[in-house]
Every structure is written in C-alpha cells, then in structure tokens.
CSV table of C-alpha atoms in Angstrom, one decimal:
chain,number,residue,atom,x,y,z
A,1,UNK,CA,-7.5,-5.1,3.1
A,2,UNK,CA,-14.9,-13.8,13.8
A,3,UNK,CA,-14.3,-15.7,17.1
A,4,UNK,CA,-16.7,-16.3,20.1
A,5,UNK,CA,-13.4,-15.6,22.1
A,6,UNK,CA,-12.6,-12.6,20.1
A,7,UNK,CA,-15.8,-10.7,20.2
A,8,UNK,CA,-16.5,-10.6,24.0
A,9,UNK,CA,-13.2,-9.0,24.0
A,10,UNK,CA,-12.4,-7.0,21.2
A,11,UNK,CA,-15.5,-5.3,19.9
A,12,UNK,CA,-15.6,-2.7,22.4
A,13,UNK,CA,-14.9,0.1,21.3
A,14,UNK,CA,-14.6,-0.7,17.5
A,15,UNK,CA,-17.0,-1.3,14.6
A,16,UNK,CA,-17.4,-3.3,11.4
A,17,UNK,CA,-15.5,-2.0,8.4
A,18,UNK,CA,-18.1,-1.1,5.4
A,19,UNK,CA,-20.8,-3.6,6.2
A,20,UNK,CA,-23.7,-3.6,9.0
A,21,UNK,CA,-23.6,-5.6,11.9
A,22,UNK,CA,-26.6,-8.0,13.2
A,23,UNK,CA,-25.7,-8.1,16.6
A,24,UNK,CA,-27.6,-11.1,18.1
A,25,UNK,CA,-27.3,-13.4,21.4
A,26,UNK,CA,-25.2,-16.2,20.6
A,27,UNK,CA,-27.9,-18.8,21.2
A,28,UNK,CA,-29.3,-16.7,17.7
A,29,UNK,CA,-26.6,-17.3,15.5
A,30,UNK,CA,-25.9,-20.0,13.3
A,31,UNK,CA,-22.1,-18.5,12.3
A,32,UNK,CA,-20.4,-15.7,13.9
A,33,UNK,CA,-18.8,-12.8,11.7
A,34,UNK,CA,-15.1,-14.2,10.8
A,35,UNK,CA,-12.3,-12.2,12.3
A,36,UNK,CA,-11.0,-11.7,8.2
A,37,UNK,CA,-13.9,-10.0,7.4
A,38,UNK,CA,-13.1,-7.7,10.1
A,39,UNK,CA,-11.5,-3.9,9.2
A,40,UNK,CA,-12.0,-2.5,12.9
A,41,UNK,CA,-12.1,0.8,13.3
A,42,UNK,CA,-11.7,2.5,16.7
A,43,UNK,CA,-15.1,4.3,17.3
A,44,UNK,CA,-14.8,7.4,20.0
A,45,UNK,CA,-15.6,4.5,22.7
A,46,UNK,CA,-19.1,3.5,21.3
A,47,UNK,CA,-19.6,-0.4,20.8
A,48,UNK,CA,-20.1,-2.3,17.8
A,49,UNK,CA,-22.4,-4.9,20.0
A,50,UNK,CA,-23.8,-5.1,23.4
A,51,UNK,CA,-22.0,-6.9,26.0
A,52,UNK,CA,-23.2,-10.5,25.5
A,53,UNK,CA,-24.0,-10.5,22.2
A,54,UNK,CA,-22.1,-11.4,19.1
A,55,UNK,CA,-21.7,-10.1,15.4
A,56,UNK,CA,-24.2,-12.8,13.4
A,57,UNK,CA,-23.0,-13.5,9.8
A,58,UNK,CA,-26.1,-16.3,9.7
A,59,UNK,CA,-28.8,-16.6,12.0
A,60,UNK,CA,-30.3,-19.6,12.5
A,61,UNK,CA,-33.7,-18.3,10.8
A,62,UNK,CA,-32.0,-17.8,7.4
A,63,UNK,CA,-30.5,-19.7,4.5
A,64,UNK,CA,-27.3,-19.7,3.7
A,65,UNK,CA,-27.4,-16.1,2.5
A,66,UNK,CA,-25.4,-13.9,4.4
A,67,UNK,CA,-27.5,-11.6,6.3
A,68,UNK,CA,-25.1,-8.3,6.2
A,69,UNK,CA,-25.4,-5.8,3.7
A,70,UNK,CA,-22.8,-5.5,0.5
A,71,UNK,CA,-20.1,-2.9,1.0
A,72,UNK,CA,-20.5,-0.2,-1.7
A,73,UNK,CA,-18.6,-1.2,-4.9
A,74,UNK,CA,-17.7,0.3,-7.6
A,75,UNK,CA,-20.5,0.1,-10.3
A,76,UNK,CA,-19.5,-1.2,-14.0
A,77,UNK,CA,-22.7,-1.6,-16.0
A,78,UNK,CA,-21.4,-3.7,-19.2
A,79,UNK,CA,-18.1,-5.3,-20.2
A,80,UNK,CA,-15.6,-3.1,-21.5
A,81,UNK,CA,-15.1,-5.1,-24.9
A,82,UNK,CA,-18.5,-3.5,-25.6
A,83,UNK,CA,-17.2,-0.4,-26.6
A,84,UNK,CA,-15.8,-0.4,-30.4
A,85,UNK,CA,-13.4,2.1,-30.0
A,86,UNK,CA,-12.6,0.5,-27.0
A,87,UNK,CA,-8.0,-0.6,-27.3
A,88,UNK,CA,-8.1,1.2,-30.8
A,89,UNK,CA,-6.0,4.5,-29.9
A,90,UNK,CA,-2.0,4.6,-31.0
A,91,UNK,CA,-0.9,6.0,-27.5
A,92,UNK,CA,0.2,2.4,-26.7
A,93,UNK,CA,0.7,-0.6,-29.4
A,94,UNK,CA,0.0,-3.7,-27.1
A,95,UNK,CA,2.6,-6.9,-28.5
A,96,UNK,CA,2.6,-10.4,-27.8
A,97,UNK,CA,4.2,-11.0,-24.9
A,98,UNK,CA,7.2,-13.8,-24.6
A,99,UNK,CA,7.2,-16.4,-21.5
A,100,UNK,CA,10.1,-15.0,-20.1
A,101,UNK,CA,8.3,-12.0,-19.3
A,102,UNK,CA,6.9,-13.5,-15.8
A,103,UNK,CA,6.7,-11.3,-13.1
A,104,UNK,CA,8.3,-8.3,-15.2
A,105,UNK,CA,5.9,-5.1,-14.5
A,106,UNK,CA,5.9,-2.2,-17.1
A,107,UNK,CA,7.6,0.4,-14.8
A,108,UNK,CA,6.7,3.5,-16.9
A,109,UNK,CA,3.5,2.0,-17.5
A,110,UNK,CA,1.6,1.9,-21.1
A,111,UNK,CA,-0.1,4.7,-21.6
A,112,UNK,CA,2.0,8.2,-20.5
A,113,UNK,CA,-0.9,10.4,-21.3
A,114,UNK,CA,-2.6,9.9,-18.1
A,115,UNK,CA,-2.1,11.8,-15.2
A,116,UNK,CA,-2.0,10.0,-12.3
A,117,UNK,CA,-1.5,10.8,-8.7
A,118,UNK,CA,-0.2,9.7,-5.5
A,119,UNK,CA,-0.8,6.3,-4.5
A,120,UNK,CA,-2.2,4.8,-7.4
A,121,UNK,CA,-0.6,2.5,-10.2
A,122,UNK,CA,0.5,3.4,-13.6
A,123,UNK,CA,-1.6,2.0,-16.6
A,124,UNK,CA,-0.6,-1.5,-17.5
A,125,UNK,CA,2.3,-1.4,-14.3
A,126,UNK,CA,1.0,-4.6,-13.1
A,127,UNK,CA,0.0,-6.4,-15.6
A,128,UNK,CA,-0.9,-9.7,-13.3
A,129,UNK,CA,-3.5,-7.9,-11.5
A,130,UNK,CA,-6.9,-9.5,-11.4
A,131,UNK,CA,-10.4,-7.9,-11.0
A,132,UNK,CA,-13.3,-10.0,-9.8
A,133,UNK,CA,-16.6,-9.2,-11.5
A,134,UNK,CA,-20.0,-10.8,-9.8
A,135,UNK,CA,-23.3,-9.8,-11.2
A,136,UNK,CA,-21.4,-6.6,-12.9
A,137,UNK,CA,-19.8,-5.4,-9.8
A,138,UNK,CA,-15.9,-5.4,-8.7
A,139,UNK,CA,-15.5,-7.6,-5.5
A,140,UNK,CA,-12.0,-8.7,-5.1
A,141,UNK,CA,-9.0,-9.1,-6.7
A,142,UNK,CA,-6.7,-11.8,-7.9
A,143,UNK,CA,-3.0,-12.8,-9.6
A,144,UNK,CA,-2.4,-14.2,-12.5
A,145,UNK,CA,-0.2,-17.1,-12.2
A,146,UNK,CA,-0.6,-19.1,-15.4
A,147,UNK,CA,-3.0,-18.3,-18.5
A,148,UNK,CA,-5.6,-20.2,-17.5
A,149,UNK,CA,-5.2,-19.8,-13.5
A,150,UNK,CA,-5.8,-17.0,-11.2
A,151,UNK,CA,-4.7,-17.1,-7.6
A,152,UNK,CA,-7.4,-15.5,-4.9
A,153,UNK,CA,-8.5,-15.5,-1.5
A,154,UNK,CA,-11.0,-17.8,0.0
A,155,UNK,CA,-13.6,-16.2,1.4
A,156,UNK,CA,-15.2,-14.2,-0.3
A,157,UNK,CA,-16.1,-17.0,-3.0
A,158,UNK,CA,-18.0,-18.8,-0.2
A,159,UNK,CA,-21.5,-18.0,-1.5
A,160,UNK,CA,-20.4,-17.2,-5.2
A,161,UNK,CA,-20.2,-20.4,-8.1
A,162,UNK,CA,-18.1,-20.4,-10.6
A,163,UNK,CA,-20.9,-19.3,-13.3
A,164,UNK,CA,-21.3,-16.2,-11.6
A,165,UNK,CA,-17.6,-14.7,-11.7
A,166,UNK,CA,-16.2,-13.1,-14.6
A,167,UNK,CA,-12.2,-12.5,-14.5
A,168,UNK,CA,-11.0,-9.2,-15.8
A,169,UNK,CA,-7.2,-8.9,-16.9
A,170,UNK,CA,-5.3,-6.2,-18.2
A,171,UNK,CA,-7.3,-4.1,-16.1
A,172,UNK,CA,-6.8,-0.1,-14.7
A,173,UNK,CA,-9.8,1.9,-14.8
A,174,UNK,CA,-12.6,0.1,-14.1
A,175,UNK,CA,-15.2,3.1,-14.7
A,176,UNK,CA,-13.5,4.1,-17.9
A,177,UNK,CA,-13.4,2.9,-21.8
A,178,UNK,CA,-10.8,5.5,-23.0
A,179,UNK,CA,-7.8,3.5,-22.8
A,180,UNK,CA,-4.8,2.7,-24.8
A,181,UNK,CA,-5.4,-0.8,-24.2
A,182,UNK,CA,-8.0,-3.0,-23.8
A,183,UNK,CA,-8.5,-5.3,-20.3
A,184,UNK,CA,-10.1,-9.0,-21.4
A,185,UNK,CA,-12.7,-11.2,-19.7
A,186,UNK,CA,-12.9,-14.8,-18.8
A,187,UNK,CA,-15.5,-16.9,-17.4
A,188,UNK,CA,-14.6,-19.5,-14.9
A,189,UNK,CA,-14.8,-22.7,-15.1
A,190,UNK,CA,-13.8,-24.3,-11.4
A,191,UNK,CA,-13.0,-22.8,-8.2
A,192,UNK,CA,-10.7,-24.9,-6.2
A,193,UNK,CA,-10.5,-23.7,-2.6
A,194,UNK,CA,-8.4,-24.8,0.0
A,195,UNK,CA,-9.9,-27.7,1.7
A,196,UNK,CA,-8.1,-26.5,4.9
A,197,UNK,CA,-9.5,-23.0,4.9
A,198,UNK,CA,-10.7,-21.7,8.5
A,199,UNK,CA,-13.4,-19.4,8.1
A,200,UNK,CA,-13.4,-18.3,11.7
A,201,UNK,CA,-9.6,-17.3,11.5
A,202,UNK,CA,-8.7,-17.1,7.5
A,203,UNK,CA,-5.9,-19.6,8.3
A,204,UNK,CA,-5.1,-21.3,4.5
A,205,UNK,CA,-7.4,-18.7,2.9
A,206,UNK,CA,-6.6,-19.1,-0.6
A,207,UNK,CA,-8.3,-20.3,-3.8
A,208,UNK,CA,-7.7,-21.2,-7.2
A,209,UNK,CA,-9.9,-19.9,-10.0
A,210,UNK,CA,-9.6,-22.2,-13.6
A,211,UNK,CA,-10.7,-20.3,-16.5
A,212,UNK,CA,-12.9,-21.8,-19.2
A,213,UNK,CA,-10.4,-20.6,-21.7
A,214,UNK,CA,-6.6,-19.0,-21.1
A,215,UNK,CA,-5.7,-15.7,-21.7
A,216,UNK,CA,-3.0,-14.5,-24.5
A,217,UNK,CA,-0.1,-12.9,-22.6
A,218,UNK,CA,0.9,-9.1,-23.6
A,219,UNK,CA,2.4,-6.1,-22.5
A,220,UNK,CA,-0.7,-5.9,-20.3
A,221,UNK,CA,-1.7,-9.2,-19.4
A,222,UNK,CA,1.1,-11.4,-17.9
A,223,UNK,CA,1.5,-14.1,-15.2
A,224,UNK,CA,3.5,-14.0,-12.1
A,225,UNK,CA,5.8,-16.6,-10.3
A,226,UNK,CA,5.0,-18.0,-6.9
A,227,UNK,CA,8.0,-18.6,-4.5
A,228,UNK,CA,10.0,-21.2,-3.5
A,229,UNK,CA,8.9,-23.3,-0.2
A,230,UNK,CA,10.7,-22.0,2.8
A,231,UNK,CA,11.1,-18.7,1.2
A,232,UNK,CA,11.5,-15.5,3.4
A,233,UNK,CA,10.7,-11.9,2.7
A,234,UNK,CA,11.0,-10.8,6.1
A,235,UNK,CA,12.5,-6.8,6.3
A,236,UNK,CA,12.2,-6.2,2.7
A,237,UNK,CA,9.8,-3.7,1.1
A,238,UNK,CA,7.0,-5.4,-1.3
A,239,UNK,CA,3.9,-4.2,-3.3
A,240,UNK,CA,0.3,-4.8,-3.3
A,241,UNK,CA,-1.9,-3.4,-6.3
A,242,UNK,CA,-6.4,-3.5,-5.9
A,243,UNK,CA,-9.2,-2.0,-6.3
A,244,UNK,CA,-10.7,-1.4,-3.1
A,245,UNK,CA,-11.0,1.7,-0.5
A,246,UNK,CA,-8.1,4.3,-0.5
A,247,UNK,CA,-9.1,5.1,3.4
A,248,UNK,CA,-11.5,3.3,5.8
A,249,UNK,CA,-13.8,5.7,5.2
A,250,UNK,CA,-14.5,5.7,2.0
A,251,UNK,CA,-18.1,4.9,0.6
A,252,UNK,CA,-17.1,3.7,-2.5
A,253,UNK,CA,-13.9,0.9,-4.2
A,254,UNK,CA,-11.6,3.1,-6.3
A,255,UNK,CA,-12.0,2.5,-9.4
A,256,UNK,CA,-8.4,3.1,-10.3
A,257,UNK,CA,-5.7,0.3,-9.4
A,258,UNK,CA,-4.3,1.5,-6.1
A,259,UNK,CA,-0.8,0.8,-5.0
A,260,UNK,CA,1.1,0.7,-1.7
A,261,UNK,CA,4.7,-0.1,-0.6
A,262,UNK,CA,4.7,-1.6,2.7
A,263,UNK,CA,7.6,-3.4,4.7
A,264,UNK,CA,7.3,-7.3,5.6
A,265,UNK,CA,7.2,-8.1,9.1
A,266,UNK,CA,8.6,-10.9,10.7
A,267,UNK,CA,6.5,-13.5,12.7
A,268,UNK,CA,7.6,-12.2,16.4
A,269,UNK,CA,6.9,-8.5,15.4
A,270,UNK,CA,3.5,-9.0,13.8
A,271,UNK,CA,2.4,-11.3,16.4
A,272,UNK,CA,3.0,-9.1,19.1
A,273,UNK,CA,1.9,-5.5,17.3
A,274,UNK,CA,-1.6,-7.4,16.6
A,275,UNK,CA,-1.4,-8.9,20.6
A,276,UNK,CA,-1.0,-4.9,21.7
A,277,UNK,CA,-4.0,-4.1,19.3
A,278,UNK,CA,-6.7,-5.2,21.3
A,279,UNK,CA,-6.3,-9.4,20.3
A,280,UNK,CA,-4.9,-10.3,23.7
A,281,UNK,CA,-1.8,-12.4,24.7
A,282,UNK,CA,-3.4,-15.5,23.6
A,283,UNK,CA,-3.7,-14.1,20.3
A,284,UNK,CA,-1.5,-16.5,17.6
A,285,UNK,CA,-0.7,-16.0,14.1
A,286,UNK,CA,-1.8,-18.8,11.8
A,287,UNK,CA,1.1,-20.7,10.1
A,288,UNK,CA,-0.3,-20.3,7.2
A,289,UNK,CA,0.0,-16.3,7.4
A,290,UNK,CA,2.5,-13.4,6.9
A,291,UNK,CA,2.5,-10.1,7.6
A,292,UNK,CA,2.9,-6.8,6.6
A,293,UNK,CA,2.4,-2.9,7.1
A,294,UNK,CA,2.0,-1.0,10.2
A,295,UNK,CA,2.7,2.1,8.7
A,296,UNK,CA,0.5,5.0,9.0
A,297,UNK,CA,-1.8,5.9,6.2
A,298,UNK,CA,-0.2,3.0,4.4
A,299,UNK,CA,-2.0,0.0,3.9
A,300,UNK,CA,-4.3,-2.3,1.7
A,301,UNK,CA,-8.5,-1.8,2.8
A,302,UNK,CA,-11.7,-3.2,2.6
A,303,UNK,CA,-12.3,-4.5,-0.9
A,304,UNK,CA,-8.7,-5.4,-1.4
A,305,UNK,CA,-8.5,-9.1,-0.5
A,306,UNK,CA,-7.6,-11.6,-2.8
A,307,UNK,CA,-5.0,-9.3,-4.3
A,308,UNK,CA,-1.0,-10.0,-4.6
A,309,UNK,CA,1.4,-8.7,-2.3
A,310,UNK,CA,4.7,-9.0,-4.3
A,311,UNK,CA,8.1,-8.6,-4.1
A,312,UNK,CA,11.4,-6.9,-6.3
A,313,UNK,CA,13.8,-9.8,-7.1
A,314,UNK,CA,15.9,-6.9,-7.4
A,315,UNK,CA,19.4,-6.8,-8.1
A,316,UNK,CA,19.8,-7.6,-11.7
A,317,UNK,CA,15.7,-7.7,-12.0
A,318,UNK,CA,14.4,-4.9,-10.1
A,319,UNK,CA,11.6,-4.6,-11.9
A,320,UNK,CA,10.6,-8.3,-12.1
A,321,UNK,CA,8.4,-9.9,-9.0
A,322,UNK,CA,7.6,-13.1,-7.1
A,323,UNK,CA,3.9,-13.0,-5.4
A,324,UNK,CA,4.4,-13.5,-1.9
A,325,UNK,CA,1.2,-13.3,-0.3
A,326,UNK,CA,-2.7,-12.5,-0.7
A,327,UNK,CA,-4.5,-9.8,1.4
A,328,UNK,CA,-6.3,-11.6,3.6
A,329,UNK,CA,-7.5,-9.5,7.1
A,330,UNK,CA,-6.6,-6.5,9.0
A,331,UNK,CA,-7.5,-4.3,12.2
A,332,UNK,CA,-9.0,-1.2,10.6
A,333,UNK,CA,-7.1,0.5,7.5
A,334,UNK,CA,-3.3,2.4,7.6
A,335,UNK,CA,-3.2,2.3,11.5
A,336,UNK,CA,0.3,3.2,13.5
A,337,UNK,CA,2.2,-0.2,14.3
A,338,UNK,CA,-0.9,-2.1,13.3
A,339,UNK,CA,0.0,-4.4,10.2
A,340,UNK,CA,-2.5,-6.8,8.1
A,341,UNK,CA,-2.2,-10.4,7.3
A,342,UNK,CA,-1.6,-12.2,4.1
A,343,UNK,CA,-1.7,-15.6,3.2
A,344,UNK,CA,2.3,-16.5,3.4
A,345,UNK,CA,1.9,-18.2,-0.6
A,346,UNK,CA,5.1,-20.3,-0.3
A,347,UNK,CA,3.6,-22.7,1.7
A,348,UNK,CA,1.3,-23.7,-0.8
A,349,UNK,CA,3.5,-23.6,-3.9
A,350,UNK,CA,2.9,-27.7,-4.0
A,351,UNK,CA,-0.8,-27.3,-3.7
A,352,UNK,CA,-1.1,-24.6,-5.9
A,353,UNK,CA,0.7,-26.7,-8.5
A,354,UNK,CA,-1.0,-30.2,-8.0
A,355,UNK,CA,-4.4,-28.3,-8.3
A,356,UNK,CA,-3.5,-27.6,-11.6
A,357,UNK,CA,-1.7,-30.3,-12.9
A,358,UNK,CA,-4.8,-32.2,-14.3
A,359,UNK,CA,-6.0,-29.2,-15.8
A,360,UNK,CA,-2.6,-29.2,-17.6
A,361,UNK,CA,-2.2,-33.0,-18.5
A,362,UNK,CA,-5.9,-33.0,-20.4
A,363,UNK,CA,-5.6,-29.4,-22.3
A,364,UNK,CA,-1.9,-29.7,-22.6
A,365,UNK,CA,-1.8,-26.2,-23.1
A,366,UNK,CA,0.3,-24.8,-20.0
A,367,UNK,CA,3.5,-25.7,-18.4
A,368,UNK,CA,4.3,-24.9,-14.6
A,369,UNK,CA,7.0,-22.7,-13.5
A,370,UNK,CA,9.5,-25.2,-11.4
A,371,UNK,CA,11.6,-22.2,-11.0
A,372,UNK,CA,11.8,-19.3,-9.0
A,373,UNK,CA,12.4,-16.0,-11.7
C-alpha cells in the first residue's frame, strides 16, 4: 500500500501509517518524510506534528540511517528449504513449466487442501509474486518478469545493498513449511534503480533486482509480461497480490498472500479524488503514475509496495495477465473515493528492457519478451 508544502497542510488531522514520527523544526532536518511513505490515517482531529514543524526522516545529527522505527513484520527465522520434508507431500506434483506460460496464473490454485478465506490468494494462484527478505524479515514485494529479473519499487531499497536481500519465489505462507510445494531463494546480485526516482514524490519509483543465478520456471514460479508503451487500463478491474497489512490497523504483515480486485482510474478522476483528500488544488499526479482503488475496505496497505498490480487479458486468456503497475503510495488504507498510486509500468517498458539487455548479451541465458501476451 513527504513535501515541505505538503506537510504544513496536510498533517493535521492525520498520522503516520505503522512507523513513528520525529517531528522536528525544519531547520532540524536533513530530509523530510516522503509523501510515498505516507498511509494517512484520519486521527479524531489530533495532529501528527505541531504547527511548524515537519516529519524528519534524517536529522542532520545522524548518518544516513533512517531515524523512524521498522513497521512490524512478519517474522521468518530460517529459509524454508531448511526443512526436509519441506515440497515432498503428493497433494500437488510441481512440473516444469513451458515459456508460453507467461502471465498464466493457476486459477484453482495448487494445493485444494487448504482452506482459505476471503480476501486472500489461492496457493500457487500467482505464481509471479515476489517476497523480499532483509536480515530474515519480509519487507516488500516484487514481480517476476524474467528468470533472473524481479521488478520492484524504489524506495524501500534506498538503505538496503544488494548482499542483504534474499528473493523468495513460489511463495504463499510465509510462517509455514507444510506446503505442497516448495518457494525457492535467490540472492541478488545488482539493484538497478531508476536514476529518475523522486524520493520526495515517488515519481519513477521503480527498480530492477538481477539475481545471482535465474530461477527454473514451474507451476509455481513463473514470469509475467510488462505492457506495451502507450498502453491503457483505464475502467477495467485489475489485481494486486502481497504480503503486507489486511487493514491499517493491523500490527503485524499477513503472512498469507493477500489479494484485492480494484478498478483503474483514469488520470482526471484520481487527480481530483486525491485533490478532495486533503492534497490541495495544486496537488498533480506524477506522469510516471496510475491509479487505482477508492473503494471501501478495498485496497493494497502498508507493507505492500513493490508488488504487481495486474491485469486479465481476458477474452480468449482470462486467466493470463500483463503487470501494469507497482504499489507505490496511498492516503491511509481502503478509504471511500480515496484511491492509491502505482507506478504506470508501461512507460518504462524500454528502460526495463535496456537494463537488462547486458545482463542478457554476457550470460546468454534469457531472451526478452517483444510482445505483449
């Protein structure tokens, strides 16, 4: 699921979404909190920081360690390939999965012995969804858009090298070993962010994350196609499938893989609902962005950035998908006619492809999807 000029005015009333705030004078503060960071919350009229003062993410005291506390996450102690009976049960026979099997989801799922409720995925449904490990903990998620290549926000890699992060695919329970199949790890080897990347408004907030070896595609670990340039979703109903918080208030990530259906918004709409929730007239949408939500009690949370928002390419593929975005930001979690922004990932379908091209020419182990699925 930032500005000098946004604070003054929008942080009455409203507080910061799962992590504390340092509220400092601005002559204090080396970097102010980004507005992506943000999941405000509307507080029975008490204030997040005094008038004249500012949410600090760095004072000028410090290093460049952030000075806010971690949001709660959900704990996983030890890789799962640890366990030895860990992918071993007959429920579900995982296979070697062909190339043309981009984008297609598992619609029933993998594994029809689990009982799962509202609101959260099927084992093995999304098979391109990425969880981000740092130090042992879940932090984000990610896409899977070639074998060696996961797609992911920005931001939250800002303090984090690429030794730290361990990728985790095929991936549903985090908390649990007794599954029919067994999610696989990568280290990584490079992170490539987006040299344009505003970290005051998330404008171009995206990342690629090269793996120091691919993964073997399967039932439960396959890539997903990025769309064309110029390509719309606007009206149509997409997908985004994470980890993080099922409500704003949670104190804890989920550890299942969540899911929501939420409609796409075009430009004009989403400008204006996020204008009439508290970010002012002058408030404009990055080009770089998309939208998407507004619906209440549906939405992506705190702890769900860097996942995919996707989309059917229904009609003769209903169950096959395109990623269309990357949860970026958002004004508190499953408000009324309050959506949250993505990065819009068909604008940087040539970047996304020239950042891996060399990694392609030397290993000559992938090939890059010209086409649209």
């Amino acid at each position: 699921m930032g500005h000098l000029w946004i604070l003054g005015a929008l942080i009455l009333g409203y507080i910061l979404s799962g992590e504390a705030c340092t509220c400092v004078n601005s002559i204090q503060c080396r970097e102010v909190e980004p507005l992506y960071s943000w999941r405000i919350l509307e507080h029975r009229g008490t204030t997040a920081c005094p008038a004249g003062q500012v949410c600090c993410a760095i004072l000028w005291n410090q290093s460049n360690e952030r000075n806010t506390e971690t949001p709660p996450v959900v704990p996983v102690t030890s890789p799962k390939t640890n366990f030895p009976n860990w992918g071993t049960k007959d429920t579900a026979v995982v296979h070697a999965a062909p190339p043309s099997t981009k984008g297609k989801s598992n619609p029933c799922g993998l594994d029809s012995t689990k009982l799962i409720r509202n609101g959260y995925s099927l084992p093995g449904q999304f098979p391109w969804a990425i969880a981000l490990l740092h130090n042992g903990a879940y932090f984000g998620g990610g896409s899977l858009i070639a074998p060696g290549f996961v797609l992911t926000a920005a931001h939250f890699l800002r303090y984090k090298s690429a030794h730290e992060i361990v990728v985790r695919a095929g991936e549903w329970n985090l908390n649990s070993p007794e599954e029919s199949f067994a999610p696989e790890e990568r280290g990584v080897e490079k992170i490539v962010s987006h040299p344009n990347f505003d970290f005051k408004t998330g404008a171009n907030n995206l990342a690629i994350l090269r793996l120091k070896s691919p993964f073997e595609l399967k039932d439960h670990i396959r890539t997903i196609s990025i769309p064309m340039p110029q390509s719309s979703y606007d009206g149509q109903r997409c997908t985004v499938a994470g980890w993080g918080k099922r409500n704003f208030e949670d104190l804890n990530y989920s550890a299942v893989l969540k899911k929501v259906e939420l409609p796409v918004l075009s430009r004009y709409v989403c400008e204006s609902r996020l204008q009439r929730a508290k970010l002012g007239s002058n408030y404009k949408l990055p080009a770089s962005m998309i939208c998407a939500g507004g619906e209440l009690n549906q939405d992506t949370c705190t702890g769900d950035g860097g996942s995919a928002l996707f989309c059917s390419l229904g009609n003769e593929n209903p169950d096959s998908y395109v990623q269309v975005g990357i949860v970026g930001w958002g004004l508190g979690c499953g408000q009324k006619d309050i959506p949250a922004t993505y990065t819009n990932v068909a604008v940087f379908r040539e970047w996304i492809e020239n950042n891996m091209l060399p990694y392609i020419y030397r290993n000559g182990a992938f090939k890059i999807d010209k086409t649209r699925q």
